Short mmCIF file of C-alpha atoms in Angstrom, two decimals:
data_model
loop_
_atom_site.label_atom_id
_atom_site.label_comp_id
_atom_site.label_asym_id
_atom_site.label_seq_id
_atom_site.Cartn_x
_atom_site.Cartn_y
_atom_site.Cartn_z
CA UNK A 1 21.14 -79.24 -29.08
CA UNK A 2 17.33 -79.43 -29.19
CA UNK A 3 15.35 -76.44 -27.89
CA UNK A 4 13.29 -77.46 -24.84
CA UNK A 5 9.53 -76.96 -24.89
CA UNK A 6 8.07 -73.78 -23.38
CA UNK A 7 7.16 -73.46 -19.71
CA UNK A 8 4.39 -71.23 -18.30
CA UNK A 9 5.08 -69.86 -14.82
CA UNK A 10 2.48 -67.09 -14.21
CA UNK A 11 -0.43 -65.26 -15.80
CA UNK A 12 -1.54 -61.75 -14.82
CA UNK A 13 -4.28 -61.03 -14.22
CA UNK A 14 -5.30 -64.56 -13.25
CA UNK A 15 -8.98 -63.91 -13.99
CA UNK A 16 -11.18 -62.03 -16.40
CA UNK A 17 -14.60 -61.65 -17.94
CA UNK A 18 -16.46 -64.59 -19.43
CA UNK A 19 -16.90 -62.31 -22.45
CA UNK A 20 -13.16 -62.39 -23.05
CA UNK A 21 -11.10 -59.40 -24.12
CA UNK A 22 -8.89 -59.19 -21.02
CA UNK A 23 -5.24 -58.43 -21.73
CA UNK A 24 -3.19 -61.14 -19.96
CA UNK A 25 0.57 -61.18 -19.47
CA UNK A 26 2.05 -64.71 -19.60
CA UNK A 27 5.56 -65.24 -18.19
CA UNK A 28 7.78 -68.31 -18.50
CA UNK A 29 10.62 -69.61 -20.71
CA UNK A 30 11.34 -70.63 -24.29
CA UNK A 31 8.53 -68.56 -25.83
CA UNK A 32 10.44 -67.66 -29.00
CA UNK A 33 8.61 -68.89 -32.07
CA UNK A 34 5.34 -69.42 -30.20
CA UNK A 35 2.56 -70.34 -32.61
CA UNK A 36 -0.38 -70.54 -30.23
CA UNK A 37 -1.61 -69.52 -26.81
CA UNK A 38 -4.65 -71.31 -25.46
CA UNK A 39 -7.01 -70.67 -22.59
CA UNK A 40 -8.28 -74.18 -22.06
CA UNK A 41 -9.44 -75.42 -25.46
CA UNK A 42 -9.84 -71.93 -26.89
CA UNK A 43 -7.10 -70.05 -28.70
CA UNK A 44 -6.33 -66.53 -27.57
CA UNK A 45 -8.03 -63.84 -29.64
CA UNK A 46 -4.53 -62.52 -30.37
CA UNK A 47 -1.10 -62.62 -28.78
CA UNK A 48 2.30 -60.94 -29.01
CA UNK A 49 5.63 -62.54 -28.13
CA UNK A 50 7.34 -59.73 -26.26
CA UNK A 51 10.45 -61.78 -25.44
CA UNK A 52 11.58 -65.33 -24.84
CA UNK A 53 10.03 -65.08 -21.37
CA UNK A 54 6.96 -62.91 -21.90
CA UNK A 55 3.80 -63.01 -24.02
CA UNK A 56 0.84 -60.66 -24.02
CA UNK A 57 -2.40 -62.38 -24.99
CA UNK A 58 -6.06 -61.32 -25.29
CA UNK A 59 -8.21 -63.90 -23.52
CA UNK A 60 -10.98 -65.48 -25.61
CA UNK A 61 -14.52 -65.92 -24.19
CA UNK A 62 -14.84 -68.84 -21.80
CA UNK A 63 -16.16 -70.19 -18.50
CA UNK A 64 -14.77 -71.70 -15.33
CA UNK A 65 -11.08 -72.20 -14.58
CA UNK A 66 -8.86 -73.23 -17.49
CA UNK A 67 -5.20 -74.03 -18.08
CA UNK A 68 -3.10 -71.56 -20.05
CA UNK A 69 -0.67 -73.20 -22.48
CA UNK A 70 1.87 -71.97 -25.01
CA UNK A 71 2.79 -73.86 -28.17
CA UNK A 72 6.16 -73.56 -29.95
CA UNK A 73 7.92 -75.76 -32.52
CA UNK A 74 9.46 -77.57 -29.51
CA UNK A 75 6.06 -78.55 -28.06
CA UNK A 76 3.35 -77.47 -25.67
CA UNK A 77 3.90 -76.24 -22.15
CA UNK A 78 2.81 -78.71 -19.48
CA UNK A 79 2.73 -76.62 -16.28
CA UNK A 80 -0.71 -76.30 -14.70
CA UNK A 81 -1.15 -72.51 -14.57
CA UNK A 82 -4.79 -71.47 -14.54
CA UNK A 83 -6.95 -68.56 -15.56
CA UNK A 84 -10.42 -68.11 -14.06
CA UNK A 85 -13.38 -66.76 -16.03
CA UNK A 86 -15.66 -64.63 -13.86
CA UNK A 87 -18.91 -62.81 -14.41
CA UNK A 88 -17.45 -59.30 -14.35
CA UNK A 89 -19.67 -56.46 -13.13
CA UNK A 90 -19.74 -53.51 -15.51
CA UNK A 91 -17.79 -50.35 -14.62
CA UNK A 92 -19.47 -47.53 -12.66
CA UNK A 93 -18.46 -43.84 -12.80
CA UNK A 94 -19.23 -41.53 -9.89
CA UNK A 95 -17.39 -38.30 -10.76
CA UNK A 96 -15.07 -36.44 -13.11
CA UNK A 97 -12.62 -33.69 -12.17
CA UNK A 98 -12.37 -31.14 -13.60
CA UNK A 99 -15.87 -31.29 -15.07
CA UNK A 100 -15.17 -28.81 -17.86
CA UNK A 101 -12.47 -27.73 -20.26
CA UNK A 102 -11.75 -25.86 -23.48
CA UNK A 103 -13.29 -26.82 -26.81
CA UNK A 104 -9.79 -27.55 -28.13
CA UNK A 105 -9.43 -30.45 -25.69
CA UNK A 106 -6.20 -31.39 -23.99
CA UNK A 107 -7.50 -31.24 -20.41
CA UNK A 108 -6.46 -34.19 -18.23
CA UNK A 109 -9.47 -35.36 -16.24
CA UNK A 110 -9.67 -37.86 -13.39
CA UNK A 111 -12.55 -40.36 -13.45
CA UNK A 112 -13.48 -42.08 -10.21
CA UNK A 113 -15.79 -45.03 -9.70
CA UNK A 114 -15.46 -48.80 -9.54
CA UNK A 115 -14.64 -51.70 -11.85
CA UNK A 116 -12.21 -49.63 -13.87
CA UNK A 117 -9.20 -51.98 -13.77
CA UNK A 118 -9.65 -53.43 -17.25
CA UNK A 119 -10.69 -50.24 -19.03
CA UNK A 120 -10.37 -50.60 -22.79
CA UNK A 121 -11.82 -47.27 -23.89
CA UNK A 122 -12.85 -43.87 -22.56
CA UNK A 123 -15.31 -41.82 -24.59
CA UNK A 124 -16.33 -38.17 -24.44
CA UNK A 125 -19.72 -38.39 -26.05
CA UNK A 126 -19.06 -40.45 -29.17
CA UNK A 127 -15.39 -39.39 -29.38
CA UNK A 128 -12.78 -41.83 -28.12
CA UNK A 129 -10.05 -40.36 -25.92
CA UNK A 130 -6.74 -41.17 -27.56
CA UNK A 131 -4.94 -41.23 -24.23
CA UNK A 132 -5.99 -42.71 -20.88
CA UNK A 133 -4.29 -44.39 -17.91
CA UNK A 134 -5.75 -46.91 -15.49
CA UNK A 135 -4.57 -45.77 -12.06
CA UNK A 136 -6.52 -48.32 -10.03
CA UNK A 137 -9.81 -50.16 -10.02
CA UNK A 138 -11.36 -46.93 -8.75
CA UNK A 139 -9.59 -44.34 -10.89
CA UNK A 140 -8.74 -43.62 -14.52
CA UNK A 141 -7.17 -40.47 -15.99
CA UNK A 142 -7.92 -39.43 -19.55
CA UNK A 143 -7.02 -36.57 -21.88
CA UNK A 144 -10.14 -34.90 -23.24
CA UNK A 145 -10.39 -34.78 -27.03
CA UNK A 146 -11.76 -31.70 -28.80
CA UNK A 147 -15.50 -31.19 -28.51
CA UNK A 148 -18.36 -28.81 -27.83
CA UNK A 149 -21.22 -28.40 -25.39
CA UNK A 150 -22.05 -30.89 -22.62
CA UNK A 151 -21.19 -34.55 -23.26
CA UNK A 152 -21.31 -37.80 -21.28
CA UNK A 153 -18.03 -39.49 -20.42
CA UNK A 154 -18.24 -43.30 -20.40
CA UNK A 155 -15.73 -46.05 -19.67
CA UNK A 156 -15.72 -49.42 -21.39
CA UNK A 157 -14.28 -52.62 -19.91
CA UNK A 158 -14.79 -56.31 -20.79
CA UNK A 159 -17.71 -56.16 -18.36
CA UNK A 160 -19.53 -53.50 -20.38
CA UNK A 161 -19.88 -49.73 -20.64
CA UNK A 162 -20.39 -47.48 -17.62
CA UNK A 163 -23.00 -44.88 -16.92
CA UNK A 164 -22.12 -41.37 -18.08
CA UNK A 165 -20.82 -38.40 -16.12
CA UNK A 166 -21.19 -34.91 -17.59
CA UNK A 167 -18.26 -32.98 -19.02
CA UNK A 168 -18.77 -29.48 -20.46
CA UNK A 169 -16.78 -27.99 -23.30
CA UNK A 170 -16.66 -24.20 -23.03
CA UNK A 171 -15.40 -21.28 -25.07
CA UNK A 172 -12.46 -19.31 -23.68
CA UNK A 173 -13.62 -16.11 -21.91
CA UNK A 174 -12.79 -12.74 -23.45
CA UNK A 175 -12.33 -9.66 -21.23
CA UNK A 176 -12.81 -6.50 -23.27
CA UNK A 177 -13.07 -3.75 -20.64
CA UNK A 178 -13.07 -2.92 -16.92
CA UNK A 179 -14.80 0.02 -15.24
CA UNK A 180 -13.46 1.80 -13.33
CA UNK A 181 -10.00 0.87 -14.54
CA UNK A 182 -8.13 2.18 -11.49
CA UNK A 183 -8.27 2.04 -7.72
CA UNK A 184 -6.28 1.95 -4.48
CA UNK A 185 -3.49 -0.51 -3.77
CA UNK A 186 -5.42 -1.85 -0.78
CA UNK A 187 -8.26 -2.98 -3.08
CA UNK A 188 -11.80 -3.50 -1.86
CA UNK A 189 -13.51 -1.47 -4.58
CA UNK A 190 -15.94 -3.12 -7.00
CA UNK A 191 -15.32 -3.08 -10.75
CA UNK A 192 -17.42 -4.30 -13.68
CA UNK A 193 -15.85 -6.49 -16.37
CA UNK A 194 -17.46 -6.72 -19.79
CA UNK A 195 -16.67 -9.31 -22.44
CA UNK A 196 -18.00 -12.71 -23.49
CA UNK A 197 -18.15 -16.39 -22.46
CA UNK A 198 -18.34 -15.56 -18.74
CA UNK A 199 -20.90 -18.27 -17.87
CA UNK A 200 -19.50 -20.75 -15.37
CA UNK A 201 -16.49 -18.55 -14.56
CA UNK A 202 -14.45 -20.04 -11.72
CA UNK A 203 -11.85 -17.30 -11.18
CA UNK A 204 -11.12 -13.62 -11.82
CA UNK A 205 -7.48 -12.58 -11.48
CA UNK A 206 -5.82 -9.18 -11.27
CA UNK A 207 -2.31 -9.97 -12.42
CA UNK A 208 -1.29 -13.00 -10.36
CA UNK A 209 -3.77 -12.27 -7.54
CA UNK A 210 -7.18 -13.94 -7.56
CA UNK A 211 -10.22 -11.94 -6.52
CA UNK A 212 -11.85 -13.54 -3.48
CA UNK A 213 -15.28 -12.23 -4.43
CA UNK A 214 -17.01 -11.91 -7.80
CA UNK A 215 -20.46 -12.39 -9.32
CA UNK A 216 -21.28 -13.52 -12.86
CA UNK A 217 -24.10 -11.11 -13.71
CA UNK A 218 -24.53 -12.46 -17.25
CA UNK A 219 -22.50 -14.20 -19.96
CA UNK A 220 -21.07 -10.76 -20.82
CA UNK A 221 -20.72 -9.11 -17.40
CA UNK A 222 -18.92 -9.84 -14.11
CA UNK A 223 -18.85 -7.73 -10.95
CA UNK A 224 -15.62 -8.30 -9.00
CA UNK A 225 -14.12 -6.94 -5.77
CA UNK A 226 -10.53 -5.88 -6.47
CA UNK A 227 -7.92 -7.66 -4.31
CA UNK A 228 -4.94 -5.75 -2.85
CA UNK A 229 -2.01 -5.18 -5.20
CA UNK A 230 1.15 -3.19 -5.80
CA UNK A 231 1.10 0.22 -7.46
CA UNK A 232 1.19 -0.16 -11.24
CA UNK A 233 -0.70 -1.80 -14.10
CA UNK A 234 -1.94 -5.41 -14.16
CA UNK A 235 -3.89 -7.49 -16.66
CA UNK A 236 -7.30 -8.88 -15.70
CA UNK A 237 -8.10 -12.48 -16.72
CA UNK A 238 -11.19 -14.65 -16.29
CA UNK A 239 -11.06 -18.45 -16.01
CA UNK A 240 -14.06 -20.51 -17.07
CA UNK A 241 -14.93 -23.97 -18.41
CA UNK A 242 -13.23 -23.05 -21.68
CA UNK A 243 -9.96 -21.98 -20.10
CA UNK A 244 -8.38 -18.66 -19.12
CA UNK A 245 -8.82 -15.49 -21.15
CA UNK A 246 -5.94 -13.80 -22.86
CA UNK A 247 -4.89 -10.46 -21.30
CA UNK A 248 -7.45 -7.98 -22.57
CA UNK A 249 -8.14 -5.30 -19.97
CA UNK A 250 -5.68 -3.30 -17.87
CA UNK A 251 -6.32 -2.21 -14.28
CA UNK A 252 -4.17 0.41 -12.57
CA UNK A 253 -3.34 0.17 -8.87
CA UNK A 254 -2.79 3.69 -7.56
CA UNK A 255 -0.79 4.71 -4.51
CA UNK A 256 -2.61 6.86 -1.97
CA UNK A 257 -1.76 10.58 -2.08
CA UNK A 258 0.94 11.89 0.27
CA UNK A 259 0.65 15.42 1.66
CA UNK A 260 3.93 17.09 2.69
CA UNK A 261 3.11 20.81 2.79
CA UNK A 262 0.20 23.23 3.42
CA UNK A 263 1.02 26.91 2.70
CA UNK A 264 -0.13 29.09 4.35
CA UNK A 265 -0.99 26.86 7.29
CA UNK A 266 -3.61 29.21 8.75
CA UNK A 267 -6.33 31.64 7.80
CA UNK A 268 -9.52 33.37 8.90
CA UNK A 269 -12.74 31.66 9.96
CA UNK A 270 -14.45 33.25 6.96
CA UNK A 271 -12.33 31.09 4.64
CA UNK A 272 -11.31 32.22 1.17
CA UNK A 273 -7.57 31.83 1.73
CA UNK A 274 -5.72 30.36 -1.27
CA UNK A 275 -3.68 27.42 0.05
CA UNK A 276 -0.97 25.50 -1.81
CA UNK A 277 -0.79 21.76 -1.09
CA UNK A 278 2.42 19.93 -1.98
CA UNK A 279 3.22 16.20 -1.96
CA UNK A 280 2.83 13.32 -4.42
CA UNK A 281 0.24 11.21 -6.27
CA UNK A 282 -2.16 14.14 -6.70
CA UNK A 283 -3.33 13.34 -10.25
CA UNK A 284 -7.04 12.54 -10.65
CA UNK A 285 -7.81 14.06 -7.24
CA UNK A 286 -11.52 13.95 -6.52
CA UNK A 287 -11.72 15.89 -3.25
CA UNK A 288 -9.80 18.19 -0.90
CA UNK A 289 -11.21 18.61 2.59
CA UNK A 290 -10.44 20.94 5.47
CA UNK A 291 -11.70 18.83 8.34
CA UNK A 292 -15.05 17.52 7.11
CA UNK A 293 -15.68 20.42 4.73
CA UNK A 294 -14.95 20.09 1.01
CA UNK A 295 -12.88 22.81 -0.64
CA UNK A 296 -12.71 24.00 -4.23
CA UNK A 297 -9.35 23.12 -5.78
CA UNK A 298 -7.27 22.92 -8.95
CA UNK A 299 -4.78 20.12 -9.69
CA UNK A 300 -1.64 21.85 -10.95
CA UNK A 301 0.51 18.71 -11.19
CA UNK A 302 1.07 15.33 -9.59
CA UNK A 303 2.83 17.15 -6.74
CA UNK A 304 0.85 20.41 -6.38
CA UNK A 305 -2.76 21.48 -5.78
CA UNK A 306 -4.19 24.94 -5.23
CA UNK A 307 -7.20 24.93 -2.87
CA UNK A 308 -9.46 27.63 -1.44
CA UNK A 309 -10.03 27.19 2.29
CA UNK A 310 -13.77 26.92 3.07
CA UNK A 311 -15.32 28.82 6.00
CA UNK A 312 -15.26 27.29 9.49
CA UNK A 313 -17.63 27.64 12.42
CA UNK A 314 -15.01 27.74 15.16
CA UNK A 315 -11.35 28.56 15.50
CA UNK A 316 -8.83 25.75 15.75
CA UNK A 317 -6.77 23.28 13.72
CA UNK A 318 -8.33 20.86 11.21
CA UNK A 319 -6.77 18.06 9.19
CA UNK A 320 -6.32 18.67 5.49
CA UNK A 321 -7.00 15.53 3.40
CA UNK A 322 -6.77 14.74 -0.27
CA UNK A 323 -8.74 11.98 -2.02
CA UNK A 324 -7.86 10.29 -5.34
CA UNK A 325 -8.84 6.94 -6.85
CA UNK A 326 -5.79 5.65 -4.96
CA UNK A 327 -7.30 6.50 -1.57
CA UNK A 328 -7.23 9.35 0.94
CA UNK A 329 -4.07 10.82 2.46
CA UNK A 330 -3.01 13.74 4.57
CA UNK A 331 -1.83 14.27 8.15
CA UNK A 332 -1.06 17.99 8.07
CA UNK A 333 -3.24 20.66 9.64
CA UNK A 334 -4.63 24.05 8.74
CA UNK A 335 -5.53 26.42 11.57
CA UNK A 336 -8.61 28.60 11.48
CA UNK A 337 -7.96 31.83 13.36
CA UNK A 338 -10.47 34.21 14.91
CA UNK A 339 -10.07 37.88 13.98
CA UNK A 340 -8.22 39.96 16.62
CA UNK A 341 -10.27 42.02 19.07
CA UNK A 342 -9.10 45.51 20.06
CA UNK A 343 -10.52 46.69 23.43
CA UNK A 344 -8.44 49.69 24.56
CA UNK A 345 -5.80 52.25 23.52
CA UNK A 346 -3.42 54.04 25.86
CA UNK A 347 -3.06 56.92 25.34
CA UNK A 348 -6.07 57.50 23.05
CA UNK A 349 -4.77 60.87 21.89
CA UNK A 350 -1.49 62.18 20.60
CA UNK A 351 0.17 64.88 18.59
CA UNK A 352 -0.59 65.19 14.88
CA UNK A 353 3.17 65.09 14.32
CA UNK A 354 3.17 61.42 15.35
CA UNK A 355 5.81 59.52 17.34
CA UNK A 356 3.52 58.71 20.26
CA UNK A 357 3.92 55.14 21.58
CA UNK A 358 0.42 53.70 21.92
CA UNK A 359 -0.33 50.53 23.89
CA UNK A 360 -3.11 48.40 22.35
CA UNK A 361 -4.89 45.79 24.47
CA UNK A 362 -7.30 43.08 23.39
CA UNK A 363 -6.94 39.48 22.16
CA UNK A 364 -5.59 37.46 19.22
CA UNK A 365 -2.49 39.64 18.78
CA UNK A 366 0.16 36.87 18.68
CA UNK A 367 0.25 36.67 14.87
CA UNK A 368 -0.21 40.38 14.12
CA UNK A 369 0.92 41.28 10.62
CA UNK A 370 0.05 44.99 10.63
CA UNK A 371 -1.29 47.90 12.69
CA UNK A 372 -2.90 50.83 10.86
CA UNK A 373 -3.86 54.32 11.86
CA UNK A 374 -6.52 54.89 9.25
CA UNK A 375 -4.84 53.72 6.05
CA UNK A 376 -1.30 54.35 7.28
CA UNK A 377 0.76 51.41 8.51
CA UNK A 378 2.48 51.89 11.81
CA UNK A 379 5.57 50.28 13.31
CA UNK A 380 4.56 47.88 16.07
CA UNK A 381 5.87 45.38 18.62
CA UNK A 382 3.88 42.33 19.80
CA UNK A 383 4.16 42.13 23.57
CA UNK A 384 1.79 39.20 24.05
CA UNK A 385 -1.39 37.75 22.61
CA UNK A 386 -3.29 40.49 24.48
CA UNK A 387 -0.99 43.47 24.13
CA UNK A 388 1.14 45.25 21.57
CA UNK A 389 2.71 48.70 21.16
CA UNK A 390 2.61 50.85 18.05
CA UNK A 391 4.29 54.13 17.05
CA UNK A 392 1.64 56.58 15.88
CA UNK A 393 2.47 57.91 12.41
CA UNK A 394 1.95 61.63 11.67
CA UNK A 395 -1.35 62.76 10.23
CA UNK A 396 -3.92 65.51 10.08
CA UNK A 397 -5.60 66.55 13.32
CA UNK A 398 -8.76 64.73 14.23
CA UNK A 399 -9.95 61.20 14.92
CA UNK A 400 -8.53 58.18 13.10
CA UNK A 401 -9.42 54.48 13.41
CA UNK A 402 -6.73 52.07 14.65
CA UNK A 403 -7.01 48.45 13.45
CA UNK A 404 -4.96 45.30 14.01
CA UNK A 405 -4.60 42.65 11.26
CA UNK A 406 -3.61 38.99 11.70
CA UNK A 407 -4.04 35.90 9.47
CA UNK A 408 -7.42 35.59 11.22
CA UNK A 409 -8.64 38.94 9.87
CA UNK A 410 -8.77 42.60 10.86
CA UNK A 411 -10.15 43.89 14.15
CA UNK A 412 -12.89 46.49 14.46
CA UNK A 413 -11.36 49.97 14.80
CA UNK A 414 -10.89 52.01 17.97
CA UNK A 415 -10.59 55.81 17.69
CA UNK A 416 -7.30 57.62 18.24
CA UNK A 417 -7.38 61.41 18.20
CA UNK A 418 -4.58 63.54 16.77
CA UNK A 419 -4.27 67.00 18.22
CA UNK A 420 -2.21 70.07 17.37
CA UNK A 421 0.19 71.44 20.00
CA UNK A 422 -1.12 74.48 21.88
CA UNK A 423 -0.39 77.91 20.40
CA UNK A 424 1.75 80.23 22.47
#
């Protein structure tokens, strides 16, 4: 049985540039063995028989509307399917995104503009992109080849070559150091990054968290505000036109100190009391304060600090706080105590043999730690903050000073007289 001649049913696209070069898909039947494809009187620049029903042909130059025919050993197609030659306007580019990428290439960029449907080439400078995709008449995506510096991207279609849009090849940033390299978990402190290739930086990240504020001071220096983070170490990276830096500098998020104990919890207004602070996260402490007043201190361990209470102007409780690079913590108090005041003794005399119960009146007696007759400690009982009783110890006849001592200090002395019993 004889093979019937070919038939042409559709061509797509149905129009193209008078300059030729448009890739046209011809569909129909009996295309096997095709020896020619013509656009009017002109043979296609080239063609490929994809199947018995499909041919891809490159339109030759031409004008007007012409019939597309296919020739096989069985004859020439006779269906009147046309292709229109038009004066195609050259492509126009308006933007590229992203507008930069690493020198090694590989970045997929999106080109927007008009007249991009029949794009035949995309160039980065003089280098042809080996991969591009026509998305629509207004958009083309392309994979940037390797390059350096700033280049013009152009698109070529049968209508000509577009204007250029700028694409910048950059070197990958390098982060070599960060100062300071530690801070609180709530962030907010400013650090300085040093390194190279920082120009055009678009992001600074602490681990997976991007800093919301940074300034490129120079190609080798960035000032960044640290974002909040979790306690521990993170790597700092910088992203620029050349890509994202490899991990190169470590930043430590520090937990704020926690204060759990203050011992002793009180002392005199004159200060000087050695106080032990206990808790956690004490390493690298920079300040210990009693209220608003800084104290001298020694860091013994991450859980223990020895501080010397500073003087205070008035009696009362103050908050003890501890500051480290991780922040300030502390909600315990230290109480400044006024020295006790001794105003009266009753009786003010007694036998040298001792044993007399003496009532002391005054103020600040509640925390009495000792009562002395001269240098001799006496047994005592605190009755109230304004009264206590003491048992006079034996001693030589004559006057002796009685004092009362509390954590707030020692009172001025009042005189107690020892007398001998009368001689019979």
